PDB file of C-alpha atoms and ligand atoms in Angstrom:
ATOM      1  CA  MET A   1      -8.543   4.462  11.305  1.00  0.00           C
ATOM      2  CA  PRO A   2      -7.592   7.093   8.697  1.00  0.00           C
ATOM      3  CA  GLY A   3      -4.326   6.540   6.855  1.00  0.00           C
ATOM      4  CA  TRP A   4      -2.872   5.178   3.665  1.00  0.00           C
ATOM      5  CA  PHE A   5      -1.924   1.641   4.556  1.00  0.00           C
ATOM      6  CA  PHE A   6      -3.806  -0.820   2.395  1.00  0.00           C
ATOM      7  CA  PRO A   7      -4.463  -4.576   2.656  1.00  0.00           C
ATOM      8  CA  VAL A   8      -1.760  -5.704   0.222  1.00  0.00           C
ATOM      9  CA  ASP A   9       0.900  -3.789   2.192  1.00  0.00           C
ATOM     10  CA  GLN A  10      -0.540  -4.891   5.514  1.00  0.00           C
ATOM     11  CA  ALA A  11      -0.119  -8.477   4.259  1.00  0.00           C
ATOM     12  CA  ALA A  12       3.422  -7.838   2.957  1.00  0.00           C
ATOM     13  CA  PHE A  13       4.572  -6.131   6.191  1.00  0.00           C
ATOM     14  CA  ALA A  14       3.077  -8.916   8.316  1.00  0.00           C
ATOM     15  CA  TRP A  15       4.635 -11.603   6.134  1.00  0.00           C
ATOM     16  CA  PHE A  16       8.170 -10.214   6.116  1.00  0.00           C
ATOM     17  CA  LEU A  17       8.123  -9.280   9.803  1.00  0.00           C
ATOM     18  CA  SER A  18       6.748 -12.589  11.007  1.00  0.00           C
ATOM     19  CA  ARG A  19       9.101 -14.589   8.795  1.00  0.00           C
ATOM     20  CA  GLN A  20      12.043 -12.621  10.220  1.00  0.00           C
ATOM     21  CA  THR A  21      10.854 -13.518  13.717  1.00  0.00           C
ATOM     22  CA  ASP A  22      10.326 -17.179  12.781  1.00  0.00           C
ATOM     23  CA  ALA A  23      13.857 -17.277  11.354  1.00  0.00           C
ATOM     24  CA  GLY A  24      15.309 -15.826  14.569  1.00  0.00           C
ATOM     25  CA  THR A  25      16.264 -12.545  12.903  1.00  0.00           C
ATOM     26  CA  THR A  26      16.104  -9.809  15.516  1.00  0.00           C
ATOM     27  CA  GLY A  27      16.470  -6.058  15.090  1.00  0.00           C
ATOM     28  CA  ASP A  28      14.726  -2.774  15.755  1.00  0.00           C
ATOM     29  CA  LEU A  29      11.823  -1.278  13.827  1.00  0.00           C
ATOM     30  CA  LEU A  30      11.758   2.280  12.523  1.00  0.00           C
ATOM     31  CA  GLU A  31       8.986   4.305  10.902  1.00  0.00           C
ATOM     32  CA  LEU A  32       9.472   7.725   9.313  1.00  0.00           C
ATOM     33  CA  GLY A  33       6.007   9.258   8.984  1.00  0.00           C
ATOM     34  CA  ALA A  34       3.385   7.717  11.294  1.00  0.00           C
ATOM     35  CA  TYR A  35       0.354  10.026  10.858  1.00  0.00           C
ATOM     36  CA  LEU A  36      -2.444   8.626  13.059  1.00  0.00           C
ATOM     37  CA  GLY A  37      -0.756   5.269  13.563  1.00  0.00           C
ATOM     38  CA  ARG A  38      -2.314   2.959  11.016  1.00  0.00           C
ATOM     39  CA  SER A  39       0.977   1.360   9.890  1.00  0.00           C
ATOM     40  CA  ALA A  40       2.740   1.902  13.238  1.00  0.00           C
ATOM     41  CA  ILE A  41       0.116  -0.196  15.019  1.00  0.00           C
ATOM     42  CA  LEU A  42       0.807  -3.145  12.725  1.00  0.00           C
ATOM     43  CA  LEU A  43       4.577  -2.688  13.119  1.00  0.00           C
ATOM     44  CA  GLY A  44       4.052  -2.711  16.888  1.00  0.00           C
ATOM     45  CA  ASP A  45       2.287  -6.095  16.592  1.00  0.00           C
ATOM     46  CA  HIS A  46       5.596  -7.589  15.464  1.00  0.00           C
ATOM     47  CA  LEU A  47       7.869  -6.068  18.067  1.00  0.00           C
ATOM     48  CA  GLN A  48       9.702  -8.790  19.982  1.00  0.00           C
ATOM     49  CA  PRO A  49      11.175  -8.642  23.487  1.00  0.00           C
ATOM     50  CA  GLY A  50      14.528  -6.877  23.407  1.00  0.00           C
ATOM     51  CA  GLU A  51      13.709  -4.959  20.204  1.00  0.00           C
ATOM     52  CA  SER A  52      12.853  -1.258  20.065  1.00  0.00           C
ATOM     53  CA  PHE A  53      10.412   0.612  17.839  1.00  0.00           C
ATOM     54  CA  THR A  54      10.972   4.272  16.958  1.00  0.00           C
ATOM     55  CA  VAL A  55       8.608   6.538  15.043  1.00  0.00           C
ATOM     56  CA  CYS A  56       9.576   9.968  13.767  1.00  0.00           C
ATOM     57  CA  ASP A  57       6.898  12.456  12.690  1.00  0.00           C
ATOM     58  CA  LEU A  58       6.296  16.186  12.784  1.00  0.00           C
ATOM     59  CA  PHE A  59       2.726  15.647  14.032  1.00  0.00           C
ATOM     60  CA  ASP A  60       1.519  19.126  15.051  1.00  0.00           C
ATOM     61  CA  SER A  61       4.902  20.889  14.997  1.00  0.00           C
ATOM     62  CA  GLU A  62       6.371  23.187  12.351  1.00  0.00           C
ATOM     63  CA  ALA A  63       7.796  21.755   9.117  1.00  0.00           C
ATOM     64  CA  PRO A  64      11.447  22.607   8.410  1.00  0.00           C
ATOM     65  CA  ASP A  65      10.851  24.400   5.060  1.00  0.00           C
ATOM     66  CA  SER A  66       8.064  26.097   3.153  1.00  0.00           C
ATOM     67  CA  GLU A  67       7.504  23.252   0.649  1.00  0.00           C
ATOM     68  CA  ASN A  68       7.169  20.723   3.440  1.00  0.00           C
ATOM     69  CA  SER A  69       4.912  23.165   5.270  1.00  0.00           C
ATOM     70  CA  ALA A  70       2.636  23.439   2.211  1.00  0.00           C
ATOM     71  CA  GLU A  71       2.565  19.639   1.908  1.00  0.00           C
ATOM     72  CA  MET A  72       1.552  19.341   5.566  1.00  0.00           C
ATOM     73  CA  ALA A  73      -1.147  22.017   5.242  1.00  0.00           C
ATOM     74  CA  MET A  74      -2.627  20.311   2.200  1.00  0.00           C
ATOM     75  CA  SER A  75      -2.589  16.727   3.440  1.00  0.00           C
ATOM     76  CA  TYR A  76      -2.588  16.341   7.216  1.00  0.00           C
ATOM     77  CA  ARG A  77      -3.126  19.467   9.258  1.00  0.00           C
ATOM     78  CA  ASP A  78      -6.807  19.154  10.016  1.00  0.00           C
ATOM     79  CA  SER A  79      -6.668  15.944  11.954  1.00  0.00           C
ATOM     80  CA  LEU A  80      -3.083  15.317  12.983  1.00  0.00           C
ATOM     81  CA  THR A  81      -1.766  15.694  16.509  1.00  0.00           C
ATOM     82  CA  ARG A  82       0.794  13.701  18.446  1.00  0.00           C
ATOM     83  CA  ARG A  83      -1.857  13.138  21.104  1.00  0.00           C
ATOM     84  CA  ALA A  84      -4.201  11.532  18.521  1.00  0.00           C
ATOM     85  CA  PHE A  85      -1.396   9.247  17.307  1.00  0.00           C
ATOM     86  CA  GLU A  86      -0.595   8.201  20.861  1.00  0.00           C
ATOM     87  CA  ALA A  87      -4.241   7.546  21.779  1.00  0.00           C
ATOM     88  CA  ASN A  88      -4.705   5.391  18.682  1.00  0.00           C
ATOM     89  CA  TYR A  89      -1.512   3.445  19.333  1.00  0.00           C
ATOM     90  CA  LEU A  90      -2.373   2.852  22.981  1.00  0.00           C
ATOM     91  CA  ALA A  91      -5.766   1.456  21.956  1.00  0.00           C
ATOM     92  CA  PHE A  92      -3.838  -1.506  20.514  1.00  0.00           C
ATOM     93  CA  HIS A  93      -0.605  -1.736  22.518  1.00  0.00           C
ATOM     94  CA  PRO A  94       0.195  -1.272  26.200  1.00  0.00           C
ATOM     95  CA  GLN A  95       3.275   0.869  25.548  1.00  0.00           C
ATOM     96  CA  LEU A  96       4.114   3.640  23.107  1.00  0.00           C
ATOM     97  CA  PRO A  97       7.068   3.333  20.749  1.00  0.00           C
ATOM     98  CA  THR A  98       9.892   5.849  21.138  1.00  0.00           C
ATOM     99  CA  VAL A  99       8.350   8.944  19.545  1.00  0.00           C
ATOM    100  CA  ILE A 100      10.621  11.556  17.953  1.00  0.00           C
ATOM    101  CA  GLN A 101       8.528  14.605  17.133  1.00  0.00           C
ATOM    102  CA  ALA A 102      10.797  16.341  14.640  1.00  0.00           C
ATOM    103  CA  PRO A 103      11.702  16.495  10.952  1.00  0.00           C
ATOM    104  CA  THR A 104      13.124  13.147   9.825  1.00  0.00           C
ATOM    105  CA  SER A 105      16.351  14.961   8.912  1.00  0.00           C
ATOM    106  CA  VAL A 106      17.280  14.895  12.636  1.00  0.00           C
ATOM    107  CA  LEU A 107      17.788  11.132  12.309  1.00  0.00           C
ATOM    108  CA  ALA A 108      20.894  11.749  10.226  1.00  0.00           C
ATOM    109  CA  ASP A 109      22.692  12.692  13.456  1.00  0.00           C
ATOM    110  CA  GLY A 110      23.262   9.026  14.302  1.00  0.00           C
ATOM    111  CA  ARG A 111      20.616   8.628  17.042  1.00  0.00           C
ATOM    112  CA  ILE A 112      19.496   5.400  15.323  1.00  0.00           C
ATOM    113  CA  ARG A 113      22.341   2.931  15.776  1.00  0.00           C
ATOM    114  CA  THR A 114      23.961   1.914  12.468  1.00  0.00           C
ATOM    115  CA  GLY A 115      22.874  -1.554  11.331  1.00  0.00           C
ATOM    116  CA  SER A 116      20.396  -1.959  14.211  1.00  0.00           C
ATOM    117  CA  CYS A 117      17.111  -2.320  12.293  1.00  0.00           C
ATOM    118  CA  ARG A 118      15.459  -5.224  10.538  1.00  0.00           C
ATOM    119  CA  PHE A 119      12.623  -3.179   9.016  1.00  0.00           C
ATOM    120  CA  VAL A 120      12.299   0.527   8.142  1.00  0.00           C
ATOM    121  CA  HIS A 121       9.141   2.152   6.753  1.00  0.00           C
ATOM    122  CA  VAL A 122       9.749   5.451   4.937  1.00  0.00           C
ATOM    123  CA  ASP A 123       6.456   7.362   4.641  1.00  0.00           C
ATOM    124  CA  ALA A 124       7.095  10.961   5.799  1.00  0.00           C
ATOM    125  CA  SER A 125       7.480  13.922   3.420  1.00  0.00           C
ATOM    126  CA  HIS A 126       7.007  12.962  -0.230  1.00  0.00           C
ATOM    127  CA  LEU A 127       9.325  15.720  -1.526  1.00  0.00           C
ATOM    128  CA  TYR A 128      12.498  14.587  -3.293  1.00  0.00           C
ATOM    129  CA  GLU A 129      14.984  16.327  -0.962  1.00  0.00           C
ATOM    130  CA  HIS A 130      13.392  14.783   2.118  1.00  0.00           C
ATOM    131  CA  VAL A 131      12.882  11.288   0.698  1.00  0.00           C
ATOM    132  CA  ALA A 132      16.466  11.098  -0.567  1.00  0.00           C
ATOM    133  CA  GLY A 133      17.660  11.897   2.976  1.00  0.00           C
ATOM    134  CA  ASP A 134      15.192   9.425   4.517  1.00  0.00           C
ATOM    135  CA  ILE A 135      16.451   6.644   2.252  1.00  0.00           C
ATOM    136  CA  GLN A 136      19.996   7.389   3.426  1.00  0.00           C
ATOM    137  CA  VAL A 137      18.799   7.191   7.057  1.00  0.00           C
ATOM    138  CA  ALA A 138      17.160   3.831   6.274  1.00  0.00           C
ATOM    139  CA  ARG A 139      20.321   2.545   4.635  1.00  0.00           C
ATOM    140  CA  ASP A 140      22.448   3.400   7.659  1.00  0.00           C
ATOM    141  CA  ALA A 141      19.871   2.025  10.106  1.00  0.00           C
ATOM    142  CA  LEU A 142      19.309  -1.313   8.398  1.00  0.00           C
ATOM    143  CA  ALA A 143      21.135  -4.506   9.191  1.00  0.00           C
ATOM    144  CA  LYS A 144      22.379  -6.529   6.237  1.00  0.00           C
ATOM    145  CA  GLU A 145      19.274  -8.749   6.096  1.00  0.00           C
ATOM    146  CA  GLY A 146      16.941  -5.774   6.690  1.00  0.00           C
ATOM    147  CA  LEU A 147      14.169  -4.531   4.445  1.00  0.00           C
ATOM    148  CA  VAL A 148      13.004  -1.002   3.642  1.00  0.00           C
ATOM    149  CA  ALA A 149       9.453  -0.146   2.512  1.00  0.00           C
ATOM    150  CA  LEU A 150       9.173   3.133   0.580  1.00  0.00           C
ATOM    151  CA  ASP A 151       5.731   4.664   0.187  1.00  0.00           C
ATOM    152  CA  ASP A 152       4.230   6.268  -2.928  1.00  0.00           C
ATOM    153  CA  TYR A 153       7.130   5.430  -5.248  1.00  0.00           C
ATOM    154  CA  ARG A 154       4.901   5.638  -8.349  1.00  0.00           C
ATOM    155  CA  SER A 155       1.948   7.914  -7.608  1.00  0.00           C
ATOM    156  CA  PRO A 156       1.224  10.676 -10.119  1.00  0.00           C
ATOM    157  CA  HIS A 157       1.292  13.308  -7.341  1.00  0.00           C
ATOM    158  CA  THR A 158       4.650  12.197  -5.839  1.00  0.00           C
ATOM    159  CA  PRO A 159       7.274  12.358  -8.608  1.00  0.00           C
ATOM    160  CA  GLY A 160       9.914  13.337  -6.032  1.00  0.00           C
ATOM    161  CA  VAL A 161       9.537   9.960  -4.323  1.00  0.00           C
ATOM    162  CA  SER A 162       9.971   8.148  -7.647  1.00  0.00           C
ATOM    163  CA  ALA A 163      13.108  10.180  -8.357  1.00  0.00           C
ATOM    164  CA  ALA A 164      14.618   9.417  -4.962  1.00  0.00           C
ATOM    165  CA  VAL A 165      13.740   5.715  -5.059  1.00  0.00           C
ATOM    166  CA  TRP A 166      15.135   4.999  -8.515  1.00  0.00           C
ATOM    167  CA  GLU A 167      18.189   7.146  -7.767  1.00  0.00           C
ATOM    168  CA  ALA A 168      18.799   4.893  -4.744  1.00  0.00           C
ATOM    169  CA  VAL A 169      18.472   1.847  -7.002  1.00  0.00           C
ATOM    170  CA  PHE A 170      20.777   3.015  -9.766  1.00  0.00           C
ATOM    171  CA  ASP A 171      23.305   5.061  -7.804  1.00  0.00           C
ATOM    172  CA  HIS A 172      23.247   3.701  -4.251  1.00  0.00           C
ATOM    173  CA  GLY A 173      22.864  -0.064  -4.520  1.00  0.00           C
ATOM    174  CA  LEU A 174      19.243  -0.469  -3.346  1.00  0.00           C
ATOM    175  CA  LYS A 175      17.865  -3.736  -4.753  1.00  0.00           C
ATOM    176  CA  PRO A 176      14.132  -4.067  -5.470  1.00  0.00           C
ATOM    177  CA  VAL A 177      12.445  -7.111  -3.923  1.00  0.00           C
ATOM    178  CA  LEU A 178       8.726  -6.380  -4.111  1.00  0.00           C
ATOM    179  CA  LEU A 179       6.533  -3.745  -5.738  1.00  0.00           C
ATOM    180  CA  THR A 180       2.921  -3.166  -4.707  1.00  0.00           C
ATOM    181  CA  PRO A 181       0.650  -0.433  -6.080  1.00  0.00           C
ATOM    182  CA  GLU A 182       1.687   1.828  -3.180  1.00  0.00           C
ATOM    183  CA  LYS A 183       5.063   0.656  -1.904  1.00  0.00           C
ATOM    184  CA  PHE A 184       8.540  -0.349  -3.045  1.00  0.00           C
ATOM    185  CA  TYR A 185      10.302  -2.939  -0.872  1.00  0.00           C
ATOM    186  CA  GLY A 186      14.057  -3.247  -1.192  1.00  0.00           C
ATOM    187  CA  THR A 187      17.285  -4.151   0.522  1.00  0.00           C
ATOM    188  CA  TRP A 188      20.985  -3.352   0.486  1.00  0.00           C
ATOM    189  CA  GLY A 189      21.562  -6.946   1.551  1.00  0.00           C
ATOM    190  CA  ASP A 190      20.617 -10.237  -0.046  1.00  0.00           C
ATOM    191  CA  ALA A 191      17.607  -9.588  -2.311  1.00  0.00           C
ATOM    192  CA  ASP A 192      17.502 -13.215  -3.453  1.00  0.00           C
ATOM    193  CA  ALA A 193      17.119 -14.439   0.134  1.00  0.00           C
ATOM    194  CA  LEU A 194      14.228 -12.018   0.703  1.00  0.00           C
ATOM    195  CA  THR A 195      12.646 -13.107  -2.574  1.00  0.00           C
ATOM    196  CA  ARG A 196      12.801 -16.733  -1.415  1.00  0.00           C
ATOM    197  CA  VAL A 197      11.019 -15.681   1.788  1.00  0.00           C
ATOM    198  CA  LEU A 198       8.391 -13.843  -0.265  1.00  0.00           C
ATOM    199  CA  LEU A 199       7.740 -16.863  -2.469  1.00  0.00           C
ATOM    200  CA  GLU A 200       7.253 -19.234   0.460  1.00  0.00           C
ATOM    201  CA  ARG A 201       3.683 -17.953   0.691  1.00  0.00           C
ATOM    202  CA  ASP A 202       0.915 -18.993  -1.709  1.00  0.00           C
ATOM    203  CA  TRP A 203      -0.140 -15.428  -2.516  1.00  0.00           C
ATOM    204  CA  ARG A 204      -2.151 -16.452  -5.582  1.00  0.00           C
ATOM    205  CA  GLY A 205      -4.141 -18.981  -3.569  1.00  0.00           C
ATOM    206  CA  GLU A 206      -5.022 -16.203  -1.132  1.00  0.00           C
ATOM    207  CA  GLY A 207      -6.521 -13.811  -3.665  1.00  0.00           C
ATOM    208  CA  PHE A 208      -3.422 -11.858  -4.675  1.00  0.00           C
ATOM    209  CA  ARG A 209      -1.903 -11.395  -8.094  1.00  0.00           C
ATOM    210  CA  MET A 210       1.850 -11.975  -8.286  1.00  0.00           C
ATOM    211  CA  ASP A 211       4.047 -11.241 -11.320  1.00  0.00           C
ATOM    212  CA  GLU A 212       7.777 -11.571 -11.811  1.00  0.00           C
ATOM    213  CA  GLU A 213       9.706  -8.598 -13.220  1.00  0.00           C
ATOM    214  CA  LEU A 214      13.302  -8.108 -14.276  1.00  0.00           C
ATOM    215  CA  ILE A 215      14.695  -4.615 -13.658  1.00  0.00           C
ATOM    216  CA  ALA A 216      18.255  -4.005 -14.905  1.00  0.00           C
ATOM    217  CA  GLY A 217      19.202  -7.610 -14.193  1.00  0.00           C
ATOM    218  CA  GLN A 218      17.460  -7.801 -10.787  1.00  0.00           C
ATOM    219  CA  VAL A 219      14.488 -10.120 -10.404  1.00  0.00           C
ATOM    220  CA  CYS A 220      11.703  -8.663  -8.306  1.00  0.00           C
ATOM    221  CA  HIS A 221       7.983  -9.294  -7.919  1.00  0.00           C
ATOM    222  CA  ARG A 222       4.830  -7.295  -8.238  1.00  0.00           C
ATOM    223  CA  LEU A 223       2.002  -8.007  -5.830  1.00  0.00           C
ATOM    224  CA  ALA A 224      -1.560  -6.708  -5.899  1.00  0.00           C
ATOM    225  CA  LYS A 225      -4.986  -7.735  -4.759  1.00  0.00           C
ATOM    226  CA  ASP A 226      -6.585  -9.818  -7.502  1.00  0.00           C
ATOM    227  CA  PRO A 227      -9.635  -7.985  -8.833  1.00  0.00           C
ATOM    228  CA  ALA A 228     -12.908  -9.769  -8.065  1.00  0.00           C
ATOM    229  CA  PRO A 229     -13.708 -12.295 -10.822  1.00  0.00           C
ATOM    230  CA  ALA A 230     -15.946 -10.944 -13.561  1.00  0.00           C
ATOM    231  CA  PRO A 231     -19.576 -11.924 -12.956  1.00  0.00           C
ATOM    232  CA  GLY A 232     -20.614 -15.041 -14.906  1.00  0.00           C
ATOM    233  CA  PRO A 233     -23.674 -15.234 -17.172  1.00  0.00           C
ATOM    234  CA  ALA A 234     -26.864 -14.158 -15.431  1.00  0.00           C
ATOM    235  CA  PRO A 235     -28.913 -17.132 -14.189  1.00  0.00           C
ATOM    236  CA  ARG A 236     -31.791 -17.932 -16.494  1.00  0.00           C
ATOM    237  CA  SER A 237     -35.002 -16.795 -14.909  1.00  0.00           C
ATOM    238  CA  ALA A 238     -38.254 -18.722 -15.165  1.00  0.00           C
ATOM    239  CA  ALA A 239     -39.768 -15.828 -17.155  1.00  0.00           C
ATOM    240  CA  PRO A 240     -39.295 -16.069 -20.926  1.00  0.00           C
ATOM    241  CA  GLN A 241     -36.438 -13.897 -22.254  1.00  0.00           C
ATOM    242  CA  ARG A 242     -37.430 -10.844 -24.298  1.00  0.00           C
ATOM    243  CA  SER A 243     -35.696 -10.180 -27.596  1.00  0.00           C
ATOM    244  CA  ALA A 244     -33.524  -7.065 -27.858  1.00  0.00           C
ATOM    245  CA  ALA A 245     -36.031  -5.470 -30.253  1.00  0.00           C
ATOM    246  CA  ARG A 246     -38.875  -6.122 -27.837  1.00  0.00           C
ATOM    247  CA  ARG A 247     -36.931  -4.763 -24.829  1.00  0.00           C
ATOM    248  CA  LEU A 248     -36.082  -1.643 -26.779  1.00  0.00           C
ATOM    249  CA  ALA A 249     -39.685  -1.118 -27.849  1.00  0.00           C
ATOM    250  CA  LEU A 250     -40.923  -1.502 -24.263  1.00  0.00           C
ATOM    251  CA  ASP A 251     -38.304   0.926 -23.026  1.00  0.00           C
ATOM    252  CA  VAL A 252     -38.665   3.738 -25.508  1.00  0.00           C
ATOM    253  CA  LEU A 253     -42.118   3.649 -27.070  1.00  0.00           C
ATOM    254  CA  PRO A 254     -45.277   5.139 -25.566  1.00  0.00           C
ATOM    255  CA  PRO A 255     -47.858   2.579 -24.280  1.00  0.00           C
ATOM    256  CA  PHE A 256     -50.203   2.759 -27.272  1.00  0.00           C
ATOM    257  CA  ALA A 257     -47.249   2.065 -29.609  1.00  0.00           C
ATOM    258  CA  THR A 258     -46.022  -0.865 -27.466  1.00  0.00           C
ATOM    259  CA  ARG A 259     -49.518  -2.386 -27.618  1.00  0.00           C
ATOM    260  CA  ALA A 260     -49.333  -2.211 -31.400  1.00  0.00           C
ATOM    261  CA  THR A 261     -45.807  -3.660 -31.300  1.00  0.00           C
ATOM    262  CA  ARG A 262     -47.006  -6.560 -29.114  1.00  0.00           C
ATOM    263  CA  ARG A 263     -49.820  -7.293 -31.597  1.00  0.00           C
ATOM    264  CA  ALA A 264     -47.351  -7.261 -34.494  1.00  0.00           C
ATOM    265  CA  LEU A 265     -44.936  -9.580 -32.629  1.00  0.00           C
ATOM    266  CA  ARG A 266     -47.773 -12.004 -31.746  1.00  0.00           C
ATOM    267  CA  ALA A 267     -48.865 -12.085 -35.399  1.00  0.00           C
ATOM    268  CA  ALA A 268     -45.296 -12.725 -36.569  1.00  0.00           C
ATOM    269  CA  ARG A 269     -44.915 -15.601 -34.046  1.00  0.00           C
ATOM    270  CA  ALA A 270     -48.187 -17.116 -35.174  1.00  0.00           C
ATOM    271  CA  ARG A 271     -47.075 -16.966 -38.824  1.00  0.00           C
ATOM    272  CA  ARG A 272     -43.740 -18.668 -37.913  1.00  0.00           C
ATOM    273  CA  SER A 273     -45.462 -21.515 -36.065  1.00  0.00           C
ATOM    274  CA  HIS A 274     -47.745 -22.436 -39.071  1.00  0.00           C
TER     275      HIS A 274
HETATM  276  C1  LIG B   1       1.451   9.715   4.523  1.00  0.00           C
HETATM  277  S1  LIG B   1       1.523  10.165   6.203  1.00  0.00           S
HETATM  278  C2  LIG B   1       2.019   8.682   6.998  1.00  0.00           C
HETATM  279  C3  LIG B   1       0.972   7.623   6.899  1.00  0.00           C
HETATM  280  C4  LIG B   1       1.147   6.450   7.848  1.00  0.00           C
HETATM  281  N1  LIG B   1       2.432   5.799   7.678  1.00  0.00           N
HETATM  282  C5  LIG B   1       0.000   5.480   7.610  1.00  0.00           C
HETATM  283  O1  LIG B   1       0.247   4.414   7.014  1.00  0.00           O
HETATM  284  O2  LIG B   1      -1.132   5.780   7.994  1.00  0.00           O
HETATM  285  C6  LIG B   1       2.960  11.163   6.258  1.00  0.00           C
HETATM  286  C7  LIG B   1       3.349  11.618   7.622  1.00  0.00           C
HETATM  287  O3  LIG B   1       4.640  12.204   7.507  1.00  0.00           O
HETATM  288  C8  LIG B   1       4.751  13.329   8.360  1.00  0.00           C
HETATM  289  N2  LIG B   1       5.779  14.222   7.811  1.00  0.00           N
HETATM  290  C9  LIG B   1       5.741  15.005   6.718  1.00  0.00           C
HETATM  291  N3  LIG B   1       6.895  15.631   6.530  1.00  0.00           N
HETATM  292  C10 LIG B   1       7.714  15.256   7.544  1.00  0.00           C
HETATM  293  C11 LIG B   1       9.056  15.550   7.917  1.00  0.00           C
HETATM  294  N4  LIG B   1       9.819  16.385   7.200  1.00  0.00           N
HETATM  295  N5  LIG B   1       9.571  14.958   9.012  1.00  0.00           N
HETATM  296  C12 LIG B   1       8.808  14.129   9.771  1.00  0.00           C
HETATM  297  N6  LIG B   1       7.526  13.800   9.452  1.00  0.00           N
HETATM  298  C13 LIG B   1       6.997  14.361   8.361  1.00  0.00           C
HETATM  299  C14 LIG B   1       3.348  13.921   8.394  1.00  0.00           C
HETATM  300  O4  LIG B   1       3.157  14.620   9.608  1.00  0.00           O
HETATM  301  C15 LIG B   1       2.453  12.657   8.255  1.00  0.00           C
HETATM  302  O5  LIG B   1       2.052  12.219   9.526  1.00  0.00           O
END
């Protein structure tokens, strides 16, 4: 399915959400920016009885300002409809989430109950003004032990997201927990508790790379897929190995010259062996 939700984040979402469920932590799920449903479908896998899941996206409706409109035209317009999202979601789940087809700014009106969510994914507009508002929505929506995932916090083409994310860290108390190549995971609650949850899994043993970072006194971790190991030395074939000079001669010289080269090499070998 098209989308921008990659294996390392699929693993991180699944880990945090399932550990919350195992620990008896309940709460609603919220996604700002669903596109064709790639991340929403995984979020829906973790929905427990009694919890609700809300997605907010413009889909095929008008953006609220010209910059957002240009962003939509450039990135999503060709393929994106609410109907396509719903069909994709229903291919995996019997029931749709609550779908709010509108700019995410409408969520600031309090329709998401304060402190009701355990997980919020912010992945709608990537323009500073919008992301800053979306982070505020996430902050209000999240329960104390909740986690927010913020997309594209460090991509060259989304400096507005970086600005909004680090502003939230330095001015609004957001604590980093986990950084992947695409997403920033943080909390306004107990970052150390979430870090303990993160470290309960043997990420390295499962082909991930994990590094510890210290950012302005806050420990957080970086997680990425480990690159495939470099290939080892080529197995020795039964055929005798050619010297570099010989390989070069065979590659670049015309046939009559390589015949002469072969004769010269044979003569040199014969001289060495006497
Ligand atoms: C990067 S895509 C989301 C990708 C999706 N989460 C996934 O993993 O496949 C961004 C989405 O945000 C929506 N969007 C952009 N600006 C928006 C706004 N102001 N309010 C609501 N949705 C918006 C777009 O329609 C698009 O579907």
